[in-house]
């Protein structure tokens, strides 16, 4: 599939009312075709199946799609990378970093953590990079570092998690404090004692939001 074909298919499904509603929900930072997730994914479902068989990530298409003004194009890039995550390599981290650092908001950031997190289980060089990202001036880059181990359960690198979280304590940023809480809440389903101990040891430096979120299942 070429970009123009994808634009035509999206364009055929334009819903102006939903586009306005979605833009408003995202604080009018992005324009939309007005496609909800199931309808959008159906458009490129067969294409992603074919791409999996090719085992090659089409970075040209992804870069072109990312530059498009409509937010559904960035969602396509995220869905593509998630579908192709097993073929993503550490040498390509700079490519995905360009997506992390542009057109940023929680929606794309919380999707891009998935191929990065998967790669981290296969290539330990990701650990060092995420530790570096955890002190980046860009809050969205730091949010990736905080969240990239979500859903790891018993595969969680607790030493890495602790270092990344501690690097982000005393933050006034809502999206950082929320991410800290989510990371702790998620891991508490696997190891509640670890999370309970972390909160007890660091509560004086933690935002109330992080403690509330992290303690939800304790």
mmCIF file with all atom_site columns, C-alpha atoms in Angstrom:
data_model
loop_
_atom_site.group_PDB
_atom_site.id
_atom_site.type_symbol
_atom_site.label_atom_id
_atom_site.label_alt_id
_atom_site.label_comp_id
_atom_site.label_asym_id
_atom_site.label_entity_id
_atom_site.label_seq_id
_atom_site.pdbx_PDB_ins_code
_atom_site.Cartn_x
_atom_site.Cartn_y
_atom_site.Cartn_z
_atom_site.occupancy
_atom_site.B_iso_or_equiv
_atom_site.pdbx_formal_charge
_atom_site.auth_seq_id
_atom_site.auth_comp_id
_atom_site.auth_asym_id
_atom_site.auth_atom_id
_atom_site.pdbx_PDB_model_num
ATOM 1   C CA . UNK A 1 1   ? 0.000   0.000   0.000  1.00 0.00 ? 1   UNK A CA 1
ATOM 2   C CA . UNK A 1 2   ? 1.250   3.468   -0.874 1.00 0.00 ? 2   UNK A CA 1
ATOM 3   C CA . UNK A 1 3   ? 0.444   6.578   1.122  1.00 0.00 ? 3   UNK A CA 1
ATOM 4   C CA . UNK A 1 4   ? -1.902  7.913   -1.554 1.00 0.00 ? 4   UNK A CA 1
ATOM 5   C CA . UNK A 1 5   ? -3.961  4.720   -1.457 1.00 0.00 ? 5   UNK A CA 1
ATOM 6   C CA . UNK A 1 6   ? -4.267  4.959   2.311  1.00 0.00 ? 6   UNK A CA 1
ATOM 7   C CA . UNK A 1 7   ? -5.306  8.618   2.044  1.00 0.00 ? 7   UNK A CA 1
ATOM 8   C CA . UNK A 1 8   ? -8.003  7.714   -0.472 1.00 0.00 ? 8   UNK A CA 1
ATOM 9   C CA . UNK A 1 9   ? -9.358  4.935   1.739  1.00 0.00 ? 9   UNK A CA 1
ATOM 10  C CA . UNK A 1 10  ? -9.417  7.181   4.789  1.00 0.00 ? 10  UNK A CA 1
ATOM 11  C CA . UNK A 1 11  ? -10.947 9.975   2.734  1.00 0.00 ? 11  UNK A CA 1
ATOM 12  C CA . UNK A 1 12  ? -13.802 7.761   1.621  1.00 0.00 ? 12  UNK A CA 1
ATOM 13  C CA . UNK A 1 13  ? -14.830 7.280   5.251  1.00 0.00 ? 13  UNK A CA 1
ATOM 14  C CA . UNK A 1 14  ? -14.616 10.919  6.388  1.00 0.00 ? 14  UNK A CA 1
ATOM 15  C CA . UNK A 1 15  ? -17.086 11.800  9.138  1.00 0.00 ? 15  UNK A CA 1
ATOM 16  C CA . UNK A 1 16  ? -17.006 15.541  9.781  1.00 0.00 ? 16  UNK A CA 1
ATOM 17  C CA . UNK A 1 17  ? -19.034 15.409  12.982 1.00 0.00 ? 17  UNK A CA 1
ATOM 18  C CA . UNK A 1 18  ? -16.837 12.718  14.507 1.00 0.00 ? 18  UNK A CA 1
ATOM 19  C CA . UNK A 1 19  ? -13.749 14.550  13.252 1.00 0.00 ? 19  UNK A CA 1
ATOM 20  C CA . UNK A 1 20  ? -14.802 17.646  15.184 1.00 0.00 ? 20  UNK A CA 1
ATOM 21  C CA . UNK A 1 21  ? -15.553 15.606  18.303 1.00 0.00 ? 21  UNK A CA 1
ATOM 22  C CA . UNK A 1 22  ? -12.233 13.760  18.162 1.00 0.00 ? 22  UNK A CA 1
ATOM 23  C CA . UNK A 1 23  ? -10.292 16.991  17.628 1.00 0.00 ? 23  UNK A CA 1
ATOM 24  C CA . UNK A 1 24  ? -12.041 18.542  20.619 1.00 0.00 ? 24  UNK A CA 1
ATOM 25  C CA . UNK A 1 25  ? -11.218 15.489  22.770 1.00 0.00 ? 25  UNK A CA 1
ATOM 26  C CA . UNK A 1 26  ? -7.566  15.921  21.820 1.00 0.00 ? 26  UNK A CA 1
ATOM 27  C CA . UNK A 1 27  ? -7.670  19.622  22.755 1.00 0.00 ? 27  UNK A CA 1
ATOM 28  C CA . UNK A 1 28  ? -7.770  20.634  19.085 1.00 0.00 ? 28  UNK A CA 1
ATOM 29  C CA . UNK A 1 29  ? -4.092  19.853  18.614 1.00 0.00 ? 29  UNK A CA 1
ATOM 30  C CA . UNK A 1 30  ? -4.701  17.603  15.589 1.00 0.00 ? 30  UNK A CA 1
ATOM 31  C CA . UNK A 1 31  ? -7.111  17.329  12.696 1.00 0.00 ? 31  UNK A CA 1
ATOM 32  C CA . UNK A 1 32  ? -9.013  14.087  12.035 1.00 0.00 ? 32  UNK A CA 1
ATOM 33  C CA . UNK A 1 33  ? -10.766 12.190  9.286  1.00 0.00 ? 33  UNK A CA 1
ATOM 34  C CA . UNK A 1 34  ? -13.302 11.264  11.942 1.00 0.00 ? 34  UNK A CA 1
ATOM 35  C CA . UNK A 1 35  ? -12.697 7.500   12.049 1.00 0.00 ? 35  UNK A CA 1
ATOM 36  C CA . UNK A 1 36  ? -13.130 5.514   15.236 1.00 0.00 ? 36  UNK A CA 1
ATOM 37  C CA . UNK A 1 37  ? -10.591 2.786   15.968 1.00 0.00 ? 37  UNK A CA 1
ATOM 38  C CA . UNK A 1 38  ? -12.438 -0.325  14.653 1.00 0.00 ? 38  UNK A CA 1
ATOM 39  C CA . UNK A 1 39  ? -13.353 1.390   11.380 1.00 0.00 ? 39  UNK A CA 1
ATOM 40  C CA . UNK A 1 40  ? -9.857  2.763   10.923 1.00 0.00 ? 40  UNK A CA 1
ATOM 41  C CA . UNK A 1 41  ? -8.128  -0.561  11.583 1.00 0.00 ? 41  UNK A CA 1
ATOM 42  C CA . UNK A 1 42  ? -10.426 -2.412  9.219  1.00 0.00 ? 42  UNK A CA 1
ATOM 43  C CA . UNK A 1 43  ? -9.139  -0.237  6.370  1.00 0.00 ? 43  UNK A CA 1
ATOM 44  C CA . UNK A 1 44  ? -5.577  -1.522  6.685  1.00 0.00 ? 44  UNK A CA 1
ATOM 45  C CA . UNK A 1 45  ? -6.140  -4.895  8.342  1.00 0.00 ? 45  UNK A CA 1
ATOM 46  C CA . UNK A 1 46  ? -5.328  -6.974  5.247  1.00 0.00 ? 46  UNK A CA 1
ATOM 47  C CA . UNK A 1 47  ? -2.357  -4.761  4.438  1.00 0.00 ? 47  UNK A CA 1
ATOM 48  C CA . UNK A 1 48  ? -0.793  -5.399  7.850  1.00 0.00 ? 48  UNK A CA 1
ATOM 49  C CA . UNK A 1 49  ? -1.286  -9.138  7.438  1.00 0.00 ? 49  UNK A CA 1
ATOM 50  C CA . UNK A 1 50  ? 0.615   -8.961  4.152  1.00 0.00 ? 50  UNK A CA 1
ATOM 51  C CA . UNK A 1 51  ? 3.359   -6.859  5.728  1.00 0.00 ? 51  UNK A CA 1
ATOM 52  C CA . UNK A 1 52  ? 3.885   -9.480  8.430  1.00 0.00 ? 52  UNK A CA 1
ATOM 53  C CA . UNK A 1 53  ? 4.594   -12.032 5.740  1.00 0.00 ? 53  UNK A CA 1
ATOM 54  C CA . UNK A 1 54  ? 7.168   -9.726  4.178  1.00 0.00 ? 54  UNK A CA 1
ATOM 55  C CA . UNK A 1 55  ? 8.965   -9.357  7.551  1.00 0.00 ? 55  UNK A CA 1
ATOM 56  C CA . UNK A 1 56  ? 10.253  -5.948  6.417  1.00 0.00 ? 56  UNK A CA 1
ATOM 57  C CA . UNK A 1 57  ? 9.289   -2.622  7.969  1.00 0.00 ? 57  UNK A CA 1
ATOM 58  C CA . UNK A 1 58  ? 8.432   -0.031  5.314  1.00 0.00 ? 58  UNK A CA 1
ATOM 59  C CA . UNK A 1 59  ? 9.985   3.024   6.952  1.00 0.00 ? 59  UNK A CA 1
ATOM 60  C CA . UNK A 1 60  ? 9.405   5.189   3.897  1.00 0.00 ? 60  UNK A CA 1
ATOM 61  C CA . UNK A 1 61  ? 5.657   4.685   4.176  1.00 0.00 ? 61  UNK A CA 1
ATOM 62  C CA . UNK A 1 62  ? 5.722   5.237   7.936  1.00 0.00 ? 62  UNK A CA 1
ATOM 63  C CA . UNK A 1 63  ? 7.717   8.460   7.656  1.00 0.00 ? 63  UNK A CA 1
ATOM 64  C CA . UNK A 1 64  ? 5.370   9.781   4.985  1.00 0.00 ? 64  UNK A CA 1
ATOM 65  C CA . UNK A 1 65  ? 2.257   8.843   6.948  1.00 0.00 ? 65  UNK A CA 1
ATOM 66  C CA . UNK A 1 66  ? 3.623   10.430  10.116 1.00 0.00 ? 66  UNK A CA 1
ATOM 67  C CA . UNK A 1 67  ? 3.970   13.772  8.333  1.00 0.00 ? 67  UNK A CA 1
ATOM 68  C CA . UNK A 1 68  ? 0.287   13.848  7.367  1.00 0.00 ? 68  UNK A CA 1
ATOM 69  C CA . UNK A 1 69  ? -1.873  16.302  9.329  1.00 0.00 ? 69  UNK A CA 1
ATOM 70  C CA . UNK A 1 70  ? -4.679  13.874  10.173 1.00 0.00 ? 70  UNK A CA 1
ATOM 71  C CA . UNK A 1 71  ? -4.198  12.017  13.444 1.00 0.00 ? 71  UNK A CA 1
ATOM 72  C CA . UNK A 1 72  ? -5.436  8.728   12.011 1.00 0.00 ? 72  UNK A CA 1
ATOM 73  C CA . UNK A 1 73  ? -2.213  8.617   9.997  1.00 0.00 ? 73  UNK A CA 1
ATOM 74  C CA . UNK A 1 74  ? -0.116  8.618   13.157 1.00 0.00 ? 74  UNK A CA 1
ATOM 75  C CA . UNK A 1 75  ? -2.394  5.925   14.589 1.00 0.00 ? 75  UNK A CA 1
ATOM 76  C CA . UNK A 1 76  ? -1.745  3.863   11.455 1.00 0.00 ? 76  UNK A CA 1
ATOM 77  C CA . UNK A 1 77  ? 2.011   4.177   12.031 1.00 0.00 ? 77  UNK A CA 1
ATOM 78  C CA . UNK A 1 78  ? 1.602   3.036   15.638 1.00 0.00 ? 78  UNK A CA 1
ATOM 79  C CA . UNK A 1 79  ? -0.587  0.073   14.663 1.00 0.00 ? 79  UNK A CA 1
ATOM 80  C CA . UNK A 1 80  ? 1.883   -0.876  11.934 1.00 0.00 ? 80  UNK A CA 1
ATOM 81  C CA . UNK A 1 81  ? 4.832   -0.870  14.346 1.00 0.00 ? 81  UNK A CA 1
ATOM 82  C CA . UNK A 1 82  ? 2.910   -2.901  16.918 1.00 0.00 ? 82  UNK A CA 1
ATOM 83  C CA . UNK A 1 83  ? 1.983   -5.451  14.249 1.00 0.00 ? 83  UNK A CA 1
ATOM 84  C CA . UNK A 1 84  ? 5.600   -5.634  13.055 1.00 0.00 ? 84  UNK A CA 1
ATOM 85  C CA . UNK A 1 85  ? 7.287   -5.356  16.455 1.00 0.00 ? 85  UNK A CA 1
ATOM 86  C CA . UNK A 1 86  ? 9.152   -8.665  16.210 1.00 0.00 ? 86  UNK A CA 1
ATOM 87  C CA . UNK A 1 87  ? 11.015  -7.335  13.155 1.00 0.00 ? 87  UNK A CA 1
ATOM 88  C CA . UNK A 1 88  ? 12.023  -4.083  14.856 1.00 0.00 ? 88  UNK A CA 1
ATOM 89  C CA . UNK A 1 89  ? 15.725  -3.857  15.760 1.00 0.00 ? 89  UNK A CA 1
ATOM 90  C CA . UNK A 1 90  ? 17.803  -1.707  18.070 1.00 0.00 ? 90  UNK A CA 1
ATOM 91  C CA . UNK A 1 91  ? 19.557  -0.191  15.067 1.00 0.00 ? 91  UNK A CA 1
ATOM 92  C CA . UNK A 1 92  ? 16.181  1.277   14.095 1.00 0.00 ? 92  UNK A CA 1
ATOM 93  C CA . UNK A 1 93  ? 15.552  2.972   17.439 1.00 0.00 ? 93  UNK A CA 1
ATOM 94  C CA . UNK A 1 94  ? 16.484  6.357   15.985 1.00 0.00 ? 94  UNK A CA 1
ATOM 95  C CA . UNK A 1 95  ? 13.629  5.961   13.497 1.00 0.00 ? 95  UNK A CA 1
ATOM 96  C CA . UNK A 1 96  ? 11.030  5.356   16.176 1.00 0.00 ? 96  UNK A CA 1
ATOM 97  C CA . UNK A 1 97  ? 12.566  8.083   18.334 1.00 0.00 ? 97  UNK A CA 1
ATOM 98  C CA . UNK A 1 98  ? 11.679  10.591  15.636 1.00 0.00 ? 98  UNK A CA 1
ATOM 99  C CA . UNK A 1 99  ? 8.038   9.585   16.120 1.00 0.00 ? 99  UNK A CA 1
ATOM 100 C CA . UNK A 1 100 ? 8.343   9.817   19.900 1.00 0.00 ? 100 UNK A CA 1
ATOM 101 C CA . UNK A 1 101 ? 9.705   13.359  19.656 1.00 0.00 ? 101 UNK A CA 1
ATOM 102 C CA . UNK A 1 102 ? 7.206   14.777  17.151 1.00 0.00 ? 102 UNK A CA 1
ATOM 103 C CA . UNK A 1 103 ? 3.417   15.236  17.110 1.00 0.00 ? 103 UNK A CA 1
ATOM 104 C CA . UNK A 1 104 ? 3.504   14.212  20.748 1.00 0.00 ? 104 UNK A CA 1
ATOM 105 C CA . UNK A 1 105 ? 0.559   13.459  22.972 1.00 0.00 ? 105 UNK A CA 1
ATOM 106 C CA . UNK A 1 106 ? -0.410  10.591  25.239 1.00 0.00 ? 106 UNK A CA 1
ATOM 107 C CA . UNK A 1 107 ? -2.241  8.684   22.481 1.00 0.00 ? 107 UNK A CA 1
ATOM 108 C CA . UNK A 1 108 ? 0.766   8.011   20.245 1.00 0.00 ? 108 UNK A CA 1
ATOM 109 C CA . UNK A 1 109 ? 3.252   7.826   23.124 1.00 0.00 ? 109 UNK A CA 1
ATOM 110 C CA . UNK A 1 110 ? 1.254   5.098   24.864 1.00 0.00 ? 110 UNK A CA 1
ATOM 111 C CA . UNK A 1 111 ? 1.224   3.088   21.637 1.00 0.00 ? 111 UNK A CA 1
ATOM 112 C CA . UNK A 1 112 ? 4.888   3.534   20.728 1.00 0.00 ? 112 UNK A CA 1
ATOM 113 C CA . UNK A 1 113 ? 5.941   2.030   24.064 1.00 0.00 ? 113 UNK A CA 1
ATOM 114 C CA . UNK A 1 114 ? 4.743   -1.362  22.810 1.00 0.00 ? 114 UNK A CA 1
ATOM 115 C CA . UNK A 1 115 ? 7.316   -2.061  20.060 1.00 0.00 ? 115 UNK A CA 1
ATOM 116 C CA . UNK A 1 116 ? 10.004  -0.475  22.237 1.00 0.00 ? 116 UNK A CA 1
ATOM 117 C CA . UNK A 1 117 ? 9.056   -2.628  25.212 1.00 0.00 ? 117 UNK A CA 1
ATOM 118 C CA . UNK A 1 118 ? 9.009   -5.763  23.080 1.00 0.00 ? 118 UNK A CA 1
ATOM 119 C CA . UNK A 1 119 ? 12.455  -4.939  21.728 1.00 0.00 ? 119 UNK A CA 1
ATOM 120 C CA . UNK A 1 120 ? 13.702  -4.466  25.290 1.00 0.00 ? 120 UNK A CA 1
ATOM 121 C CA . UNK A 1 121 ? 12.978  -8.119  26.015 1.00 0.00 ? 121 UNK A CA 1
ATOM 122 C CA . UNK A 1 122 ? 15.085  -9.137  23.032 1.00 0.00 ? 122 UNK A CA 1
ATOM 123 C CA . UNK A 1 123 ? 17.926  -6.624  23.190 1.00 0.00 ? 123 UNK A CA 1
ATOM 124 C CA . UNK A 1 124 ? 19.324  -5.464  26.527 1.00 0.00 ? 124 UNK A CA 1
ATOM 125 C CA . UNK A 1 125 ? 20.782  -2.334  24.934 1.00 0.00 ? 125 UNK A CA 1
ATOM 126 C CA . UNK A 1 126 ? 17.291  -0.896  25.266 1.00 0.00 ? 126 UNK A CA 1
ATOM 127 C CA . UNK A 1 127 ? 17.692  -0.869  29.073 1.00 0.00 ? 127 UNK A CA 1
ATOM 128 C CA . UNK A 1 128 ? 20.538  1.630   28.901 1.00 0.00 ? 128 UNK A CA 1
ATOM 129 C CA . UNK A 1 129 ? 18.716  3.764   26.376 1.00 0.00 ? 129 UNK A CA 1
ATOM 130 C CA . UNK A 1 130 ? 15.560  3.878   28.476 1.00 0.00 ? 130 UNK A CA 1
ATOM 131 C CA . UNK A 1 131 ? 17.601  4.867   31.521 1.00 0.00 ? 131 UNK A CA 1
ATOM 132 C CA . UNK A 1 132 ? 19.020  7.723   29.445 1.00 0.00 ? 132 UNK A CA 1
ATOM 133 C CA . UNK A 1 133 ? 15.551  8.662   28.216 1.00 0.00 ? 133 UNK A CA 1
ATOM 134 C CA . UNK A 1 134 ? 14.289  8.738   31.810 1.00 0.00 ? 134 UNK A CA 1
ATOM 135 C CA . UNK A 1 135 ? 16.204  11.985  32.396 1.00 0.00 ? 135 UNK A CA 1
ATOM 136 C CA . UNK A 1 136 ? 15.513  13.551  29.001 1.00 0.00 ? 136 UNK A CA 1
ATOM 137 C CA . UNK A 1 137 ? 14.250  17.161  29.053 1.00 0.00 ? 137 UNK A CA 1
ATOM 138 C CA . UNK A 1 138 ? 11.243  16.068  26.974 1.00 0.00 ? 138 UNK A CA 1
ATOM 139 C CA . UNK A 1 139 ? 8.457   14.776  29.251 1.00 0.00 ? 139 UNK A CA 1
ATOM 140 C CA . UNK A 1 140 ? 7.079   12.491  26.531 1.00 0.00 ? 140 UNK A CA 1
ATOM 141 C CA . UNK A 1 141 ? 10.454  10.790  26.076 1.00 0.00 ? 141 UNK A CA 1
ATOM 142 C CA . UNK A 1 142 ? 10.565  10.276  29.842 1.00 0.00 ? 142 UNK A CA 1
ATOM 143 C CA . UNK A 1 143 ? 7.018   8.880   29.768 1.00 0.00 ? 143 UNK A CA 1
ATOM 144 C CA . UNK A 1 144 ? 8.145   6.254   27.245 1.00 0.00 ? 144 UNK A CA 1
ATOM 145 C CA . UNK A 1 145 ? 10.944  5.220   29.592 1.00 0.00 ? 145 UNK A CA 1
ATOM 146 C CA . UNK A 1 146 ? 8.545   4.976   32.539 1.00 0.00 ? 146 UNK A CA 1
ATOM 147 C CA . UNK A 1 147 ? 5.913   2.981   30.674 1.00 0.00 ? 147 UNK A CA 1
ATOM 148 C CA . UNK A 1 148 ? 7.911   0.787   28.308 1.00 0.00 ? 148 UNK A CA 1
ATOM 149 C CA . UNK A 1 149 ? 7.853   -2.209  30.689 1.00 0.00 ? 149 UNK A CA 1
ATOM 150 C CA . UNK A 1 150 ? 4.054   -2.225  31.111 1.00 0.00 ? 150 UNK A CA 1
ATOM 151 C CA . UNK A 1 151 ? 2.482   -5.711  31.081 1.00 0.00 ? 151 UNK A CA 1
ATOM 152 C CA . UNK A 1 152 ? 5.814   -7.501  31.547 1.00 0.00 ? 152 UNK A CA 1
ATOM 153 C CA . UNK A 1 153 ? 4.668   -9.272  34.715 1.00 0.00 ? 153 UNK A CA 1
ATOM 154 C CA . UNK A 1 154 ? 7.377   -11.746 35.793 1.00 0.00 ? 154 UNK A CA 1
ATOM 155 C CA . UNK A 1 155 ? 9.726   -10.442 33.083 1.00 0.00 ? 155 UNK A CA 1
ATOM 156 C CA . UNK A 1 156 ? 9.910   -7.014  34.718 1.00 0.00 ? 156 UNK A CA 1
ATOM 157 C CA . UNK A 1 157 ? 13.415  -5.643  35.204 1.00 0.00 ? 157 UNK A CA 1
ATOM 158 C CA . UNK A 1 158 ? 12.799  -4.252  38.681 1.00 0.00 ? 158 UNK A CA 1
ATOM 159 C CA . UNK A 1 159 ? 16.226  -2.637  39.023 1.00 0.00 ? 159 UNK A CA 1
ATOM 160 C CA . UNK A 1 160 ? 15.624  -0.689  35.818 1.00 0.00 ? 160 UNK A CA 1
ATOM 161 C CA . UNK A 1 161 ? 12.080  0.208   36.855 1.00 0.00 ? 161 UNK A CA 1
ATOM 162 C CA . UNK A 1 162 ? 13.264  1.535   40.208 1.00 0.00 ? 162 UNK A CA 1
ATOM 163 C CA . UNK A 1 163 ? 16.002  3.688   38.649 1.00 0.00 ? 163 UNK A CA 1
ATOM 164 C CA . UNK A 1 164 ? 13.662  5.130   36.018 1.00 0.00 ? 164 UNK A CA 1
ATOM 165 C CA . UNK A 1 165 ? 10.918  5.893   38.528 1.00 0.00 ? 165 UNK A CA 1
ATOM 166 C CA . UNK A 1 166 ? 13.308  7.502   41.007 1.00 0.00 ? 166 UNK A CA 1
ATOM 167 C CA . UNK A 1 167 ? 14.668  9.686   38.204 1.00 0.00 ? 167 UNK A CA 1
ATOM 168 C CA . UNK A 1 168 ? 11.170  11.087  37.799 1.00 0.00 ? 168 UNK A CA 1
ATOM 169 C CA . UNK A 1 169 ? 10.052  11.648  41.377 1.00 0.00 ? 169 UNK A CA 1
ATOM 170 C CA . UNK A 1 170 ? 9.365   15.199  42.554 1.00 0.00 ? 170 UNK A CA 1
ATOM 171 C CA . UNK A 1 171 ? 7.872   16.013  39.149 1.00 0.00 ? 171 UNK A CA 1
ATOM 172 C CA . UNK A 1 172 ? 5.091   18.550  38.741 1.00 0.00 ? 172 UNK A CA 1
ATOM 173 C CA . UNK A 1 173 ? 4.091   17.106  35.359 1.00 0.00 ? 173 UNK A CA 1
ATOM 174 C CA . UNK A 1 174 ? 0.697   15.392  35.319 1.00 0.00 ? 174 UNK A CA 1
ATOM 175 C CA . UNK A 1 175 ? 1.635   13.022  32.493 1.00 0.00 ? 175 UNK A CA 1
ATOM 176 C CA . UNK A 1 176 ? 4.799   11.943  34.310 1.00 0.00 ? 176 UNK A CA 1
ATOM 177 C CA . UNK A 1 177 ? 3.089   11.407  37.650 1.00 0.00 ? 177 UNK A CA 1
ATOM 178 C CA . UNK A 1 178 ? 0.240   9.532   35.990 1.00 0.00 ? 178 UNK A CA 1
ATOM 179 C CA . UNK A 1 179 ? 2.726   7.290   34.181 1.00 0.00 ? 179 UNK A CA 1
ATOM 180 C CA . UNK A 1 180 ? 4.563   6.517   37.419 1.00 0.00 ? 180 UNK A CA 1
ATOM 181 C CA . UNK A 1 181 ? 1.268   5.483   38.974 1.00 0.00 ? 181 UNK A CA 1
ATOM 182 C CA . UNK A 1 182 ? 0.327   3.320   36.013 1.00 0.00 ? 182 UNK A CA 1
ATOM 183 C CA . UNK A 1 183 ? 3.691   1.565   36.007 1.00 0.00 ? 183 UNK A CA 1
ATOM 184 C CA . UNK A 1 184 ? 3.347   0.762   39.711 1.00 0.00 ? 184 UNK A CA 1
ATOM 185 C CA . UNK A 1 185 ? -0.311  -0.230  39.444 1.00 0.00 ? 185 UNK A CA 1
ATOM 186 C CA . UNK A 1 186 ? 0.402   -2.590  36.568 1.00 0.00 ? 186 UNK A CA 1
ATOM 187 C CA . UNK A 1 187 ? 3.315   -4.282  38.329 1.00 0.00 ? 187 UNK A CA 1
ATOM 188 C CA . UNK A 1 188 ? 1.376   -4.516  41.598 1.00 0.00 ? 188 UNK A CA 1
ATOM 189 C CA . UNK A 1 189 ? -0.774  -7.196  39.952 1.00 0.00 ? 189 UNK A CA 1
ATOM 190 C CA . UNK A 1 190 ? 2.364   -9.354  39.732 1.00 0.00 ? 190 UNK A CA 1
ATOM 191 C CA . UNK A 1 191 ? 4.434   -8.260  42.715 1.00 0.00 ? 191 UNK A CA 1
ATOM 192 C CA . UNK A 1 192 ? 2.373   -6.220  45.192 1.00 0.00 ? 192 UNK A CA 1
ATOM 193 C CA . UNK A 1 193 ? 5.055   -6.392  47.885 1.00 0.00 ? 193 UNK A CA 1
ATOM 194 C CA . UNK A 1 194 ? 7.642   -4.742  45.626 1.00 0.00 ? 194 UNK A CA 1
ATOM 195 C CA . UNK A 1 195 ? 5.253   -1.927  44.769 1.00 0.00 ? 195 UNK A CA 1
ATOM 196 C CA . UNK A 1 196 ? 4.158   -1.502  48.377 1.00 0.00 ? 196 UNK A CA 1
ATOM 197 C CA . UNK A 1 197 ? 7.804   -1.249  49.463 1.00 0.00 ? 197 UNK A CA 1
ATOM 198 C CA . UNK A 1 198 ? 8.656   1.224   46.695 1.00 0.00 ? 198 UNK A CA 1
ATOM 199 C CA . UNK A 1 199 ? 5.791   3.531   47.661 1.00 0.00 ? 199 UNK A CA 1
ATOM 200 C CA . UNK A 1 200 ? 6.671   3.291   51.365 1.00 0.00 ? 200 UNK A CA 1
ATOM 201 C CA . UNK A 1 201 ? 10.322  4.131   50.681 1.00 0.00 ? 201 UNK A CA 1
ATOM 202 C CA . UNK A 1 202 ? 9.616   7.005   48.311 1.00 0.00 ? 202 UNK A CA 1
ATOM 203 C CA . UNK A 1 203 ? 6.251   8.425   49.379 1.00 0.00 ? 203 UNK A CA 1
ATOM 204 C CA . UNK A 1 204 ? 7.746   11.725  50.533 1.00 0.00 ? 204 UNK A CA 1
ATOM 205 C CA . UNK A 1 205 ? 8.978   12.409  47.001 1.00 0.00 ? 205 UNK A CA 1
ATOM 206 C CA . UNK A 1 206 ? 5.963   11.010  45.132 1.00 0.00 ? 206 UNK A CA 1
ATOM 207 C CA . UNK A 1 207 ? 3.015   12.993  43.851 1.00 0.00 ? 207 UNK A CA 1
ATOM 208 C CA . UNK A 1 208 ? -0.310  12.121  45.429 1.00 0.00 ? 208 UNK A CA 1
ATOM 209 C CA . UNK A 1 209 ? -1.544  11.091  41.971 1.00 0.00 ? 209 UNK A CA 1
ATOM 210 C CA . UNK A 1 210 ? 1.256   8.537   41.603 1.00 0.00 ? 210 UNK A CA 1
ATOM 211 C CA . UNK A 1 211 ? 0.550   7.047   45.019 1.00 0.00 ? 211 UNK A CA 1
ATOM 212 C CA . UNK A 1 212 ? -3.201  6.858   44.389 1.00 0.00 ? 212 UNK A CA 1
ATOM 213 C CA . UNK A 1 213 ? -2.769  5.196   41.010 1.00 0.00 ? 213 UNK A CA 1
ATOM 214 C CA . UNK A 1 214 ? 0.003   2.890   42.155 1.00 0.00 ? 214 UNK A CA 1
ATOM 215 C CA . UNK A 1 215 ? -1.916  1.746   45.239 1.00 0.00 ? 215 UNK A CA 1
ATOM 216 C CA . UNK A 1 216 ? -5.173  0.948   43.456 1.00 0.00 ? 216 UNK A CA 1
ATOM 217 C CA . UNK A 1 217 ? -4.806  -2.842  43.696 1.00 0.00 ? 217 UNK A CA 1
ATOM 218 C CA . UNK A 1 218 ? -2.817  -3.056  46.920 1.00 0.00 ? 218 UNK A CA 1
#
